[in-house]
Every structure is written in C-alpha cells, then in structure tokens.
Short mmCIF file of C-alpha atoms in Angstrom, two decimals:
data_model
loop_
_atom_site.label_atom_id
_atom_site.label_comp_id
_atom_site.label_asym_id
_atom_site.label_seq_id
_atom_site.Cartn_x
_atom_site.Cartn_y
_atom_site.Cartn_z
CA MET Q 1 -5.97 14.95 50.28
CA LYS Q 2 -2.96 16.99 51.45
CA ARG Q 3 -4.02 16.57 55.10
CA LEU Q 4 -3.90 12.81 54.74
CA MET Q 5 -0.77 12.58 52.61
CA GLY Q 6 1.55 11.63 55.45
CA PHE Q 7 -0.79 8.94 56.69
CA VAL Q 8 -1.34 7.51 53.17
CA LEU Q 9 2.37 7.37 52.36
CA ALA Q 10 3.11 5.64 55.66
CA LEU Q 11 0.35 3.15 54.96
CA LEU Q 12 1.71 2.58 51.45
CA VAL Q 13 5.13 1.60 52.83
CA VAL Q 14 3.56 -0.95 55.16
CA MET Q 15 1.40 -2.40 52.39
CA THR Q 16 4.11 -2.68 49.77
CA MET Q 17 6.50 -4.44 52.18
CA ALA Q 18 4.14 -7.38 51.83
CA ALA Q 19 4.19 -7.37 48.03
CA GLY Q 20 2.61 -10.46 46.52
CA THR Q 21 0.19 -10.92 49.41
CA ALA Q 22 -3.29 -9.40 49.60
CA SER Q 23 -4.01 -7.49 52.77
CA ALA Q 24 -6.75 -8.43 55.18
CA ALA Q 25 -8.84 -5.61 53.70
CA THR Q 26 -8.42 -6.98 50.16
CA GLN Q 27 -11.08 -9.16 48.61
CA GLN Q 28 -12.06 -10.39 45.19
CA THR Q 29 -15.41 -9.01 44.05
CA ASP Q 30 -18.01 -9.28 41.33
CA ILE Q 31 -17.30 -5.69 40.28
CA LYS Q 32 -17.72 -5.07 36.55
CA VAL Q 33 -16.05 -2.39 34.39
CA LYS Q 34 -17.38 -0.66 31.27
CA LEU Q 35 -15.34 1.59 28.98
CA ASN Q 36 -17.36 3.82 26.64
CA GLY Q 37 -20.29 1.39 26.82
CA GLU Q 38 -18.26 -1.79 26.26
CA TRP Q 39 -17.50 -4.39 28.90
CA VAL Q 40 -13.83 -4.77 29.84
CA ILE Q 41 -12.98 -8.40 30.55
CA PHE Q 42 -10.00 -8.96 32.84
CA PRO Q 43 -8.04 -12.22 33.22
CA ALA Q 44 -8.61 -11.99 36.99
CA PRO Q 45 -11.57 -10.44 38.83
CA PRO Q 46 -11.27 -6.85 40.05
CA VAL Q 47 -10.16 -6.60 43.66
CA LEU Q 48 -11.51 -4.26 46.32
CA SER Q 49 -8.87 -3.01 48.74
CA ASN Q 50 -9.36 -0.26 51.31
CA GLY Q 51 -12.27 1.18 49.37
CA LYS Q 52 -10.47 1.20 45.99
CA THR Q 53 -11.06 -1.05 42.98
CA TYR Q 54 -7.92 -2.60 41.50
CA VAL Q 55 -7.76 -4.35 38.11
CA GLU Q 56 -5.14 -6.26 36.15
CA PHE Q 57 -2.88 -3.58 34.72
CA ARG Q 58 -2.18 -4.80 31.18
CA THR Q 59 -5.83 -5.08 30.10
CA LEU Q 60 -6.76 -1.66 31.44
CA PHE Q 61 -3.80 0.15 29.90
CA THR Q 62 -4.32 -1.58 26.55
CA LYS Q 63 -8.02 -0.70 26.45
CA LEU Q 64 -7.13 2.92 27.20
CA GLY Q 65 -4.83 3.00 24.16
CA TYR Q 66 -1.40 2.54 25.76
CA LYS Q 67 1.55 0.49 24.60
CA ILE Q 68 3.16 -1.28 27.54
CA ASP Q 69 6.74 -2.02 28.46
CA TYR Q 70 6.68 -4.09 31.66
CA ASN Q 71 9.81 -5.04 33.60
CA ALA Q 72 8.81 -8.20 35.45
CA GLN Q 73 11.89 -8.15 37.68
CA SER Q 74 11.35 -4.64 39.05
CA LYS Q 75 7.57 -4.74 38.50
CA THR Q 76 7.83 -1.40 36.67
CA ILE Q 77 5.11 -0.39 34.23
CA LYS Q 78 5.97 1.98 31.40
CA ALA Q 79 2.81 2.82 29.47
CA THR Q 80 2.79 5.19 26.48
CA SER Q 81 -0.04 6.51 24.34
CA ASP Q 82 -0.18 9.20 21.65
CA VAL Q 83 -0.75 11.85 24.30
CA ARG Q 84 0.51 10.48 27.64
CA SER Q 85 3.22 8.43 29.30
CA ILE Q 86 2.96 6.81 32.74
CA GLN Q 87 5.65 5.00 34.71
CA MET Q 88 4.97 3.41 38.09
CA GLN Q 89 5.94 0.51 40.37
CA PRO Q 90 4.43 -0.92 43.57
CA THR Q 91 7.26 0.13 45.88
CA GLY Q 92 7.26 3.73 44.66
CA THR Q 93 5.44 6.58 46.31
CA THR Q 94 5.13 8.52 43.06
CA ALA Q 95 4.38 7.83 39.42
CA ILE Q 96 6.09 9.65 36.55
CA VAL Q 97 3.37 11.11 34.34
CA ASP Q 98 4.57 12.97 31.25
CA GLY Q 99 7.90 13.48 33.03
CA LYS Q 100 6.35 14.88 36.22
CA LYS Q 101 5.97 13.23 39.61
CA VAL Q 102 2.44 12.39 40.75
CA PRO Q 103 1.63 10.80 44.16
CA VAL Q 104 0.45 7.23 43.63
CA ASN Q 105 -1.21 6.75 47.02
CA GLY Q 106 -1.01 2.97 46.76
CA GLU Q 107 -2.48 2.86 43.26
CA MET Q 108 -0.30 -0.08 42.17
CA LYS Q 109 -0.13 -3.36 44.08
CA LEU Q 110 0.93 -6.95 43.79
CA ILE Q 111 -2.11 -8.99 44.76
CA SER Q 112 -1.99 -12.79 44.65
CA GLY Q 113 1.01 -12.58 42.37
CA ARG Q 114 -0.65 -10.22 39.88
CA THR Q 115 0.22 -6.59 39.18
CA MET Q 116 -2.94 -4.56 39.79
CA VAL Q 117 -3.66 -0.85 39.40
CA GLY Q 118 -6.35 1.46 40.72
CA VAL Q 119 -8.93 1.76 37.96
CA ARG Q 120 -10.07 5.27 38.92
CA PHE Q 121 -6.51 6.59 39.24
CA ILE Q 122 -5.35 5.31 35.83
CA ALA Q 123 -8.56 6.24 33.99
CA THR Q 124 -8.56 9.75 35.45
CA LEU Q 125 -4.93 10.23 34.46
CA SER Q 126 -6.00 9.22 30.94
CA ASP Q 127 -8.52 12.08 30.73
CA LYS Q 128 -11.53 9.85 31.35
CA THR Q 129 -14.55 10.35 33.59
CA VAL Q 130 -15.06 7.57 36.12
CA ASN Q 131 -18.32 6.79 37.92
CA TRP Q 132 -19.21 4.14 40.50
CA ASP Q 133 -22.65 2.53 40.85
CA GLY Q 134 -22.59 0.83 44.23
CA ALA Q 135 -25.91 -0.95 43.77
CA LYS Q 136 -24.79 -2.55 40.50
CA LYS Q 137 -21.13 -2.81 41.55
CA LEU Q 138 -20.27 -1.17 38.23
CA VAL Q 139 -17.36 1.10 37.29
CA THR Q 140 -18.10 3.14 34.15
CA ILE Q 141 -15.31 4.90 32.29
CA THR Q 142 -16.18 7.40 29.58
CA ASP Q 143 -14.38 9.96 27.47
CA LYS Q 144 -14.32 13.32 29.20
CA GLY Q 145 -16.20 16.10 27.46
CA PRO Q 146 -14.11 18.93 26.03
CA THR Q 147 -13.87 22.41 27.45
CA ALA Q 148 -15.34 25.32 25.49
CA ALA Q 149 -11.83 26.21 24.30
CA GLN Q 150 -11.12 22.65 23.13
CA LYS Q 151 -14.45 22.52 21.31
CA ALA Q 152 -13.73 25.83 19.60
CA GLU Q 153 -10.29 24.57 18.56
CA VAL Q 154 -11.84 21.59 16.76
CA PHE Q 155 -14.60 23.63 15.10
CA ALA Q 156 -12.01 26.16 13.92
CA VAL Q 157 -10.50 23.54 11.60
CA LEU Q 158 -13.78 23.07 9.74
CA ASN Q 159 -14.35 26.82 9.52
CA GLN Q 160 -10.85 27.21 8.08
CA LEU Q 161 -11.68 24.47 5.56
CA THR Q 162 -14.69 26.35 4.17
CA ALA Q 163 -12.71 29.60 4.17
CA ALA Q 164 -10.00 27.96 2.07
CA GLU Q 165 -12.66 26.65 -0.33
CA ASP Q 166 -14.21 30.10 -0.68
CA LYS Q 167 -10.78 31.59 -1.44
CA GLN Q 168 -10.00 28.68 -3.81
CA ASP Q 169 -6.74 28.21 -1.90
CA ALA Q 170 -5.82 24.56 -2.45
CA ASP Q 171 -2.63 24.78 -0.36
CA ALA Q 172 -4.53 26.15 2.65
CA PHE Q 173 -7.23 23.51 2.15
CA MET Q 174 -4.74 20.62 2.04
CA ALA Q 175 -2.87 21.96 5.09
CA LEU Q 176 -5.99 21.05 7.08
CA ILE Q 177 -6.00 17.42 5.85
CA HIS Q 178 -4.04 15.00 8.07
CA SER Q 179 -0.73 13.88 6.57
CA ALA Q 180 -1.77 10.23 7.14
CA ALA Q 181 -5.36 10.60 5.90
CA PRO Q 182 -6.26 7.49 3.85
CA TYR Q 183 -7.57 9.48 0.86
CA ARG Q 184 -5.26 12.47 1.07
CA SER Q 185 -3.88 12.03 -2.46
CA SER Q 186 -7.36 11.70 -3.99
CA ILE Q 187 -8.62 14.73 -2.07
CA ASN Q 188 -5.61 16.74 -3.26
CA ASP Q 189 -6.19 15.85 -6.92
CA ALA Q 190 -9.93 16.49 -6.78
CA ILE Q 191 -9.74 19.80 -4.93
CA ARG Q 192 -7.00 21.25 -7.15
CA ASP Q 193 -8.94 20.27 -10.26
CA GLN Q 194 -12.15 21.79 -8.90
CA PHE Q 195 -10.52 25.03 -7.79
CA SER Q 196 -8.86 25.44 -11.19
CA HIS Q 197 -12.15 26.00 -13.02
CA MET Q 198 -14.92 26.47 -10.46
CA HIS Q 199 -15.66 28.61 -7.40
CA THR Q 200 -17.77 26.73 -4.84
CA LYS Q 201 -18.87 27.57 -1.33
CA THR Q 202 -19.99 25.56 1.70
CA GLU Q 203 -22.01 26.90 4.61
CA TYR Q 204 -22.70 25.02 7.84
CA THR Q 205 -26.21 25.03 9.29
CA GLN Q 206 -25.36 22.63 12.14
CA MET Q 207 -22.13 21.52 13.78
CA ASN Q 208 -22.00 19.00 16.65
CA LEU Q 209 -19.06 17.50 18.50
CA GLU Q 210 -20.05 13.83 18.80
CA SER Q 211 -16.98 12.54 20.64
CA TYR Q 212 -13.74 13.99 21.94
CA SER Q 213 -10.49 12.77 23.41
CA SER Q 214 -7.04 14.24 23.41
CA ALA Q 215 -6.19 12.06 20.41
CA GLU Q 216 -9.36 12.09 18.28
CA ALA Q 217 -12.53 14.10 17.76
CA VAL Q 218 -15.60 13.38 15.64
CA VAL Q 219 -17.75 16.25 14.36
CA THR Q 220 -21.01 15.92 12.43
CA THR Q 221 -22.28 18.77 10.31
CA VAL Q 222 -25.25 19.69 8.18
CA GLU Q 223 -23.91 21.80 5.36
CA ASN Q 224 -24.99 23.33 2.07
CA SER Q 225 -22.62 23.36 -0.90
CA TYR Q 226 -23.24 25.33 -4.07
CA LYS Q 227 -21.44 26.73 -7.10
CA VAL Q 228 -20.69 30.45 -7.11
CA SER Q 229 -19.18 30.65 -10.58
CA GLY Q 230 -17.10 28.81 -13.12
CA ASP Q 231 -17.40 25.92 -15.55
CA GLY Q 232 -18.49 22.35 -14.91
CA PHE Q 233 -21.34 20.45 -13.31
CA PHE Q 234 -21.89 20.95 -9.59
CA PRO Q 235 -25.03 19.78 -7.79
CA GLY Q 236 -26.20 22.13 -5.05
CA MET Q 237 -26.62 19.74 -2.12
CA GLU Q 238 -27.40 19.62 1.57
CA TYR Q 239 -25.11 17.05 3.18
CA GLU Q 240 -24.76 15.46 6.57
CA ILE Q 241 -21.04 14.80 7.05
CA ALA Q 242 -19.02 13.11 9.77
CA TYR Q 243 -15.47 14.45 10.11
CA THR Q 244 -12.86 12.54 12.10
CA LEU Q 245 -10.00 14.75 13.31
CA ARG Q 246 -6.70 13.65 14.78
CA LYS Q 247 -3.62 15.49 15.94
CA ASP Q 248 -0.95 16.06 13.29
CA ASN Q 249 2.26 17.67 14.54
CA GLY Q 250 0.35 18.82 17.61
CA LYS Q 251 -2.55 20.41 15.68
CA TRP Q 252 -5.99 19.10 14.82
CA ALA Q 253 -6.35 17.98 11.21
CA ILE Q 254 -9.05 16.16 9.25
CA TYR Q 255 -8.27 12.45 9.07
CA ASP Q 256 -11.45 11.10 7.50
CA ILE Q 257 -14.62 12.45 5.85
CA GLU Q 258 -17.77 10.33 5.64
CA GLN Q 259 -20.95 11.44 3.89
CA LEU Q 260 -23.90 10.27 5.97
CA SER Q 261 -26.63 11.65 3.71
CA GLY Q 262 -27.15 14.01 0.83
CA GLU Q 263 -30.15 15.81 -0.64
CA VAL Q 264 -30.34 17.91 -3.80
CA ASN Q 265 -31.42 21.46 -3.04
CA ASP Q 266 -32.60 22.34 -6.57
CA VAL Q 267 -33.48 19.42 -8.85
CA ASP Q 268 -34.54 21.68 -11.72
CA GLY Q 269 -31.19 23.42 -11.46
CA LEU Q 270 -29.42 20.12 -12.14
CA TRP Q 271 -31.11 19.68 -15.51
CA LYS Q 272 -30.33 23.29 -16.47
CA GLN Q 273 -26.62 22.40 -16.38
CA GLU Q 274 -26.97 20.27 -19.54
CA VAL Q 275 -24.31 20.92 -22.19
CA ALA Q 276 -24.49 20.63 -25.97
CA VAL Q 277 -23.42 17.29 -27.51
CA GLU Q 278 -23.53 15.71 -30.93
CA ASP Q 279 -26.82 13.98 -31.64
CA ALA Q 280 -25.01 10.71 -32.39
CA ASP Q 281 -23.22 10.74 -29.06
CA LYS Q 282 -26.40 11.57 -27.15
CA ALA Q 283 -28.21 8.73 -28.90
CA ALA Q 284 -25.38 6.27 -28.17
CA ILE Q 285 -25.27 7.26 -24.48
CA ASN Q 286 -29.04 6.81 -24.16
CA ALA Q 287 -28.75 3.46 -25.95
CA VAL Q 288 -26.36 2.05 -23.34
CA LEU Q 289 -28.55 3.40 -20.52
CA ASP Q 290 -31.54 1.67 -22.15
CA ALA Q 291 -29.51 -1.53 -22.45
CA GLN Q 292 -28.48 -1.51 -18.80
CA THR Q 293 -32.07 -0.83 -17.72
CA ALA Q 294 -33.34 -3.75 -19.83
CA ALA Q 295 -30.61 -6.05 -18.49
CA SER Q 296 -31.49 -5.12 -14.91
CA ASN Q 297 -35.20 -5.79 -15.46
CA ALA Q 298 -34.38 -9.14 -17.12
CA LYS Q 299 -31.87 -9.93 -14.34
CA ASP Q 300 -29.39 -10.80 -17.11
CA ILE Q 301 -25.94 -10.40 -15.57
CA THR Q 302 -24.17 -11.09 -18.89
CA ALA Q 303 -26.07 -8.32 -20.66
CA TYR Q 304 -25.58 -6.04 -17.67
CA SER Q 305 -21.80 -6.62 -17.70
CA ALA Q 306 -21.70 -5.78 -21.42
CA THR Q 307 -22.86 -2.21 -20.64
CA LEU Q 308 -19.78 -1.54 -18.48
CA VAL Q 309 -16.28 -0.48 -19.55
CA PRO Q 310 -14.32 -3.77 -19.37
CA GLY Q 311 -11.38 -3.73 -16.97
CA ALA Q 312 -12.42 -0.43 -15.39
CA GLU Q 313 -11.78 0.05 -11.68
CA GLY Q 314 -14.71 -1.31 -9.71
CA PHE Q 315 -15.98 -3.45 -12.62
CA GLN Q 316 -16.18 -6.70 -10.65
CA ASP Q 317 -17.63 -5.03 -7.56
CA ASP Q 318 -20.41 -3.52 -9.69
CA VAL Q 319 -21.16 -6.85 -11.37
CA ASP Q 320 -21.14 -8.73 -8.06
CA SER Q 321 -23.54 -6.21 -6.50
CA ALA Q 322 -25.91 -6.48 -9.47
CA LYS Q 323 -25.78 -10.28 -9.38
CA GLU Q 324 -26.54 -10.30 -5.65
CA LEU Q 325 -29.58 -8.08 -6.25
CA PHE Q 326 -30.78 -10.19 -9.20
CA GLU Q 327 -30.59 -13.38 -7.12
CA ASP Q 328 -32.25 -11.97 -3.99
CA PRO Q 329 -35.57 -13.86 -3.69
CA ASP Q 330 -37.07 -11.22 -1.39
CA THR Q 331 -36.30 -8.18 -3.54
CA ASP Q 332 -37.44 -7.18 -7.02
CA VAL Q 333 -36.73 -3.95 -8.87
CA LYS Q 334 -38.37 -2.86 -12.11
CA MET Q 335 -36.67 0.18 -13.63
CA THR Q 336 -37.91 2.80 -16.07
CA PHE Q 337 -35.28 5.06 -17.66
CA GLU Q 338 -37.00 8.47 -17.69
CA ARG Q 339 -34.55 11.06 -18.94
CA SER Q 340 -30.88 11.99 -19.20
CA ALA Q 341 -28.75 15.10 -19.63
CA VAL Q 342 -25.08 15.23 -20.51
CA VAL Q 343 -23.64 17.72 -18.03
CA GLY Q 344 -19.99 17.38 -18.99
CA ILE Q 345 -18.16 15.99 -22.03
CA ASP Q 346 -14.84 15.86 -23.84
CA ASP Q 347 -13.67 13.67 -26.71
CA THR Q 348 -14.00 10.31 -24.92
CA GLU Q 349 -15.53 10.98 -21.48
CA ALA Q 350 -19.00 12.15 -20.51
CA MET Q 351 -20.82 12.91 -17.26
CA VAL Q 352 -24.50 12.10 -17.48
CA LEU Q 353 -27.38 13.03 -15.17
CA VAL Q 354 -29.98 10.24 -15.25
CA SER Q 355 -33.45 9.87 -13.75
CA PHE Q 356 -34.99 6.45 -13.11
CA LYS Q 357 -38.41 5.49 -11.80
CA MET Q 358 -38.12 2.23 -9.87
CA ASP Q 359 -40.81 -0.05 -8.53
CA LEU Q 360 -39.11 -1.63 -5.54
CA THR Q 361 -40.73 -4.73 -4.04
CA MET Q 362 -39.32 -6.02 -0.77
CA ASP Q 363 -40.97 -8.85 1.16
CA GLY Q 364 -44.07 -8.43 -0.97
CA GLU Q 365 -44.46 -4.70 -0.36
CA LEU Q 366 -44.28 -2.35 -3.37
CA THR Q 367 -42.62 1.06 -3.03
CA PRO Q 368 -42.30 3.31 -6.10
CA VAL Q 369 -39.30 5.66 -5.99
CA ARG Q 370 -37.52 8.12 -8.26
CA SER Q 371 -33.73 8.27 -8.19
CA LEU Q 372 -31.20 10.64 -9.72
CA TYR Q 373 -27.74 9.39 -10.59
CA ILE Q 374 -24.55 10.70 -12.11
CA PHE Q 375 -23.07 8.21 -14.56
CA HIS Q 376 -19.64 8.50 -16.13
CA ALA Q 377 -19.47 7.14 -19.67
CA GLN Q 378 -16.55 6.37 -21.93
CA LYS Q 379 -16.50 6.39 -25.72
CA GLN Q 380 -15.01 3.26 -27.32
CA GLN Q 381 -12.99 3.02 -30.53
CA ASP Q 382 -16.01 1.73 -32.43
CA GLY Q 383 -18.01 4.83 -31.46
CA LYS Q 384 -20.13 3.07 -28.87
CA TRP Q 385 -20.41 4.45 -25.37
CA LEU Q 386 -20.11 2.27 -22.25
CA LEU Q 387 -20.75 3.11 -18.62
CA MET Q 388 -18.12 3.30 -15.90
CA PRO Q 389 -18.91 1.14 -12.85
CA GLY Q 390 -20.41 2.63 -9.70
CA PRO Q 391 -22.70 5.56 -10.57
CA GLU Q 392 -23.15 8.23 -7.90
CA GLU Q 393 -26.62 8.47 -6.38
CA LEU Q 394 -27.68 12.08 -5.92
CA SER Q 395 -31.17 11.59 -4.52
CA THR Q 396 -33.98 9.10 -4.04
CA GLU Q 397 -37.55 10.02 -3.15
CA ILE Q 398 -40.63 7.92 -2.61
CA ILE Q 399 -43.33 8.64 -5.19
CA ASP Q 400 -46.72 9.26 -3.66
CA SER Q 401 -49.27 6.73 -4.90
#
C-alpha cells in the first residue's frame, strides 16, 4: 500500500473535487451485507466504486455500535463507541481514529447526495473480520476472534471468581462483578450470607469462549459446585453456565450469569442433609404440599392459590403460570407427592426438599418423570404453613417404563 500511497492520495483529491456526483466508475449494485449473521438493510443500495463497496454511513456505524454526531455542513462524521472513536470527512486525506491519523484512501464519499463510507474500511477499524463472496455479491462482517492473550484475560476473571469462593473472600468475589450488573445487589447479599456459614468450592470441567469483542465476551462453562464444610443445605450440582463479561473501568468483569442447565451429582446426599423439626411442623408442611398436589391434579386454581403465601413476591406470576398449565388443552399433568425433607428451618421459615412423580401427557403422549424441587415455606400466625411462590427445580429425569 505504501508504494501506491502517492497515486491514491492524488486520485482522492480529484474524486472529492466532484463531491455529490458519482464517478464514471461508480454504480449501484445488488450487493448485500450481513453483520454477525443478520442482514443489514440500508436506505440506499450499496455502491461499487473503483473496486470498493460503499454503504450509507449512518446505518453501518449504528449497527457497529457507534453513536453518531454528523455535521451536515462540513460533512464530518464523528462516531463514538465504548472502545473507539472515528472522525472523517470526504475532503480529508486522513481519518482521526482514537486520536491518531489514519489514511482514508477515499473511504468516504458523497455519492448522489448521500454520505457513503467504505464498508471494509469501517468494519476493519471496528475490529471486525470482513469477507467478500463475489458469486453471491455478499459482504459478511463478523466479530474478530480473540488472541490467545485476550482469551486468557477473560478466562482469568472466572478463575479468580472460584479462587475468591474457595477463600470465602466476599470482597474479592464482588470486585469481579460489574458495577452495573443487573443483579449485583442480590449477588452481594447471597454470597456474603453463604460465606458467613459455609465453605463451598467450584471446579470447571469445560470453559469455552463463545463470542468476543472489545466491549463484550460470552463464556460458557461446565462446572461442579459442592460444599466443603459448614452449616446449611447445599446441593452438589453440575451446572452449565453462560457468563457475560463487559469492561468495567478498563477491566473485564462479570455482567450477567445465566444457568443453562443443572444436574444433581448425588441425589442420596441431598436427603442426608435433612434436619430435625417438630413433628407438628413436619406434618403441617406435608399437609400444604399434599394440598397443592391435589389442587394441581384437580386443576383448581382457587385451591392452588390458597397454598401460597398471600402477597408474597411472585405470587401472581406463580398463579398465572399454574392457570395457563391447567387450561392448556394439549397438556395434562398428574402429580404424586412422594417424599419431603426439611433441610433448613428457623422459627417461621423452612427450606424443604420435595420429590414428585409426574405423569406428563403432551399431545396424547405419556411421559413419566421424577422431579426434585426446593420449596420455601412460611409459618403463619395460626400455625399453618404456606408455600412461597416459585420453587426451585433441582432435577428432572424420565422414569423408564
């Protein structure tokens, strides 16, 4: 490119003197553009000029995550993203990229009154990989894969997270959670409570970087979590987790955590965590579980609602979900309450491990399954126990016929 720089710059001057008019070598085309698998629709068709594909600037910059400040009088584009800033105009021979000059080589033009930019030039500046399929007349733009060092930098955050858990260092753990994470406060409360009375450990068996850009990375893991010591119920589980990381003050931090799947490692070990309770309380807890099972089999939404703590968070969502299931003409569930174990209790709150056998019929096909749940129950002033909405499903397995 250096050998041709003088020729290209001279050509640029000639071309930009005719701003607003397409050159003889410029033609509209049926070229299409895809960004990370999605079609990019422009208000005007891409234009082919001297072997380069030009597209309407605002759509491209917006799709690449930039905010745009466009001066129509000077035709100057100022585009800013979380990680990059670009300033350019059609009469300039250089663009300003992150404060540094970069040769533009005619990458911005006024064509038929529209401001157009070279799609490869802008996408490459934005850390994307660009490919051209001449037969299909297709430009594909995809996120560029990370280097080994960048990959290691992301994985290091998750390794630091498990190290903080093993050391029961809540401050170190929370330092790895993004300051704008949606559930940061809930994570903080839960992790400090857990570390105060229980030592747990997590070990990764798989770790994959699913997507990467300079602003966001997504990592999926397969991991085993188990209790080392301490008080309280903790199910040893194998999880598949998706972690979304974003930059926070220039460093990667965990922005979101999504559980994709979970499987109990030791079912018998769950039941061994049962704690002692008064016979009357155990009987009352089983009575409300029996009542909810009967209400579900009868598809009686009023009776079902009566088993829940009134006014509790998630009450209406739970009732609406049950009603939707009861009214589904293609689905039928017959439940059998098999056993329960109180695995945590204080004066008015209990955590209960529950096993159900369910005959699930969908579209006429019967599938028997066994499911384990954790219910939270609350003791009422009259001594009755009611269930909190939204039990946590620990596992479901199909029962061999």
